[in-house]
């Protein structure tokens, strides 16, 4: 009877991990489109020619390269944290089955890894807060054109004499 429970658990894992024949959602295709447009916008930055997409996404504040890099790092850190939490929960649930109690050791190891990861995130956050704010110099604006003072007053009369050359 235990092998039947194990077989059902294996089938559930296979159905979860192998998403064959699932229809792609519209939201996913929109995300793919936005990602491709972002790649196109950054194409010239990385040395290839491309066209610039100047407008930001709808409802999103325009981010410079540094802010965009920080936003991507935050999203990446969040994904890692969620994956660690999901792995701990799943291995803990697998450990409920008596022959698979060994997976609790994996859950404990992942829990320790989660604690270390959160500690590293806190250290990184403290360093960013302690670092002096980065000051970006404004581009130098063009100075107004200053004309030199005229040497001749407008009321003075200037007579221009043509020189007559001999033999002309």
Coordinates of C-alpha atoms in Angstrom, one line a residue:
X1 CA 0.0 0.0 0.0
X2 CA 2.9 2.3 0.6
X3 CA 4.2 1.9 -2.9
X4 CA 0.8 3.2 -4.1
X5 CA 1.1 6.4 -2.1
X6 CA 4.7 6.8 -3.4
X7 CA 3.5 6.3 -7.0
X8 CA 0.8 8.9 -6.6
X9 CA 3.3 11.3 -5.1
X10 CA 5.6 10.6 -8.1
X11 CA 2.9 11.2 -10.6
X12 CA 2.0 14.5 -8.9
X13 CA 5.6 15.6 -9.0
X14 CA 5.9 14.7 -12.7
X15 CA 2.7 16.6 -13.5
X16 CA 4.0 19.6 -11.7
X17 CA 7.5 19.6 -13.1
X18 CA 6.7 18.7 -16.7
X19 CA 4.2 21.3 -18.0
X20 CA 3.6 19.6 -21.4
X21 CA 0.7 20.9 -23.4
X22 CA -0.1 23.9 -21.3
X23 CA -1.5 26.8 -23.2
X24 CA 0.5 30.0 -22.8
X25 CA -1.4 32.8 -21.1
X26 CA -1.9 36.2 -22.6
X27 CA -0.1 37.8 -19.6
X28 CA 2.9 35.7 -20.3
X29 CA 3.0 36.7 -24.0
X30 CA 2.7 40.4 -22.9
X31 CA 5.7 39.9 -20.6
X32 CA 7.6 38.3 -23.4
X33 CA 6.8 41.2 -25.7
X34 CA 7.9 43.8 -23.1
X35 CA 11.1 41.9 -22.4
X36 CA 11.9 41.7 -26.1
X37 CA 11.2 45.4 -26.5
X38 CA 13.6 46.1 -23.6
X39 CA 16.2 44.0 -25.2
X40 CA 15.7 45.9 -28.4
X41 CA 16.1 49.2 -26.5
X42 CA 19.3 48.1 -25.0
X43 CA 20.7 46.7 -28.2
X44 CA 22.8 49.7 -29.1
X45 CA 24.2 49.9 -25.6
X46 CA 25.8 46.4 -26.0
X47 CA 27.5 47.2 -29.3
X48 CA 24.9 46.1 -31.8
X49 CA 22.8 48.5 -33.8
X50 CA 19.1 48.8 -33.1
X51 CA 16.5 51.4 -32.5
X52 CA 15.8 53.2 -29.3
X53 CA 12.5 52.7 -27.5
X54 CA 12.2 55.9 -25.5
X55 CA 8.9 55.5 -23.7
X56 CA 8.7 53.5 -20.5
X57 CA 6.1 50.8 -19.9
X58 CA 2.6 52.0 -19.1
X59 CA 2.2 53.0 -15.5
X60 CA 5.9 52.5 -14.7
X61 CA 8.2 55.4 -13.8
X62 CA 11.2 55.8 -16.1
X63 CA 14.3 54.2 -14.6
X64 CA 17.9 55.0 -15.5
X65 CA 20.4 52.2 -16.0
X66 CA 21.5 52.2 -12.3
X67 CA 17.9 52.1 -11.0
X68 CA 17.0 49.4 -13.5
X69 CA 19.9 47.3 -12.4
X70 CA 18.9 47.7 -8.8
X71 CA 15.3 46.8 -9.6
X72 CA 16.4 43.7 -11.4
X73 CA 18.6 42.7 -8.5
X74 CA 15.7 43.1 -6.1
X75 CA 13.5 41.0 -8.3
X76 CA 16.2 38.3 -8.5
X77 CA 16.7 38.3 -4.7
X78 CA 12.9 38.0 -4.2
X79 CA 12.8 35.0 -6.6
X80 CA 15.7 33.3 -4.8
X81 CA 13.9 33.8 -1.5
X82 CA 10.6 32.4 -2.8
X83 CA 12.3 29.4 -4.3
X84 CA 14.1 28.6 -1.0
X85 CA 10.8 28.9 0.9
X86 CA 9.0 26.7 -1.6
X87 CA 11.7 24.1 -1.5
X88 CA 11.6 24.0 2.3
X89 CA 7.8 23.6 2.3
X90 CA 7.9 20.9 -0.4
X91 CA 10.6 18.9 1.2
X92 CA 8.9 19.2 4.6
X93 CA 5.7 17.9 3.1
X94 CA 7.5 15.0 1.4
X95 CA 8.9 14.2 4.8
X96 CA 5.4 13.5 6.1
X97 CA 5.4 10.2 4.3
X98 CA 7.2 7.7 6.7
X99 CA 9.6 6.2 4.2
X100 CA 10.7 9.6 3.0
X101 CA 11.5 11.2 6.4
X102 CA 15.1 11.6 5.2
X103 CA 13.9 14.6 3.2
X104 CA 13.5 16.5 6.5
X105 CA 17.3 16.7 6.6
X106 CA 17.1 18.4 3.2
X107 CA 14.4 20.8 4.6
X108 CA 16.7 21.6 7.6
X109 CA 19.7 22.2 5.3
X110 CA 17.5 24.5 3.1
X111 CA 16.3 26.2 6.2
X112 CA 19.9 26.9 7.2
X113 CA 20.7 28.1 3.7
X114 CA 17.7 30.4 4.0
X115 CA 18.9 31.9 7.3
X116 CA 22.4 32.5 5.7
X117 CA 20.8 34.1 2.6
X118 CA 18.6 36.4 4.7
X119 CA 21.7 37.4 6.8
X120 CA 23.6 38.2 3.6
X121 CA 20.7 40.3 2.3
X122 CA 20.6 42.3 5.6
X123 CA 24.4 42.9 5.4
X124 CA 24.0 44.1 1.8
X125 CA 21.2 46.4 2.8
X126 CA 23.2 47.9 5.7
X127 CA 26.2 48.5 3.4
X128 CA 24.0 50.3 0.8
X129 CA 22.4 52.4 3.5
X130 CA 25.9 53.3 5.0
X131 CA 27.4 54.2 1.6
X132 CA 27.4 57.9 0.7
X133 CA 24.7 58.7 -1.8
X134 CA 25.9 58.7 -5.4
X135 CA 25.9 62.2 -6.8
X136 CA 25.4 62.4 -10.5
X137 CA 26.9 65.5 -12.0
X138 CA 24.6 67.5 -14.2
X139 CA 25.7 67.9 -17.8
X140 CA 27.2 71.3 -18.5
X141 CA 24.8 73.6 -20.1
X142 CA 26.0 75.6 -23.1
X143 CA 26.9 79.2 -22.1
X144 CA 25.2 82.0 -23.9
X145 CA 27.1 83.6 -26.7
X146 CA 28.7 86.8 -25.5
X147 CA 29.6 89.2 -28.3
X148 CA 32.6 91.5 -27.8
X149 CA 32.0 95.2 -27.4
X150 CA 32.1 97.1 -30.7
X151 CA 35.3 99.2 -31.1
X152 CA 33.4 101.9 -33.0
X153 CA 30.5 103.8 -31.5
X154 CA 27.3 103.7 -33.7
X155 CA 27.3 107.5 -33.9
X156 CA 30.8 107.8 -35.3
X157 CA 31.2 108.0 -39.0
X158 CA 33.7 105.7 -40.6
X159 CA 35.1 106.5 -44.0
X160 CA 36.5 103.6 -45.9
X161 CA 39.0 104.6 -48.6
X162 CA 39.9 102.3 -51.4
X163 CA 43.5 102.2 -52.2
X164 CA 44.4 102.7 -55.8
X165 CA 47.0 100.4 -57.0
X166 CA 49.3 101.5 -59.8
X167 CA 49.1 99.6 -63.0
X168 CA 45.6 98.3 -62.6

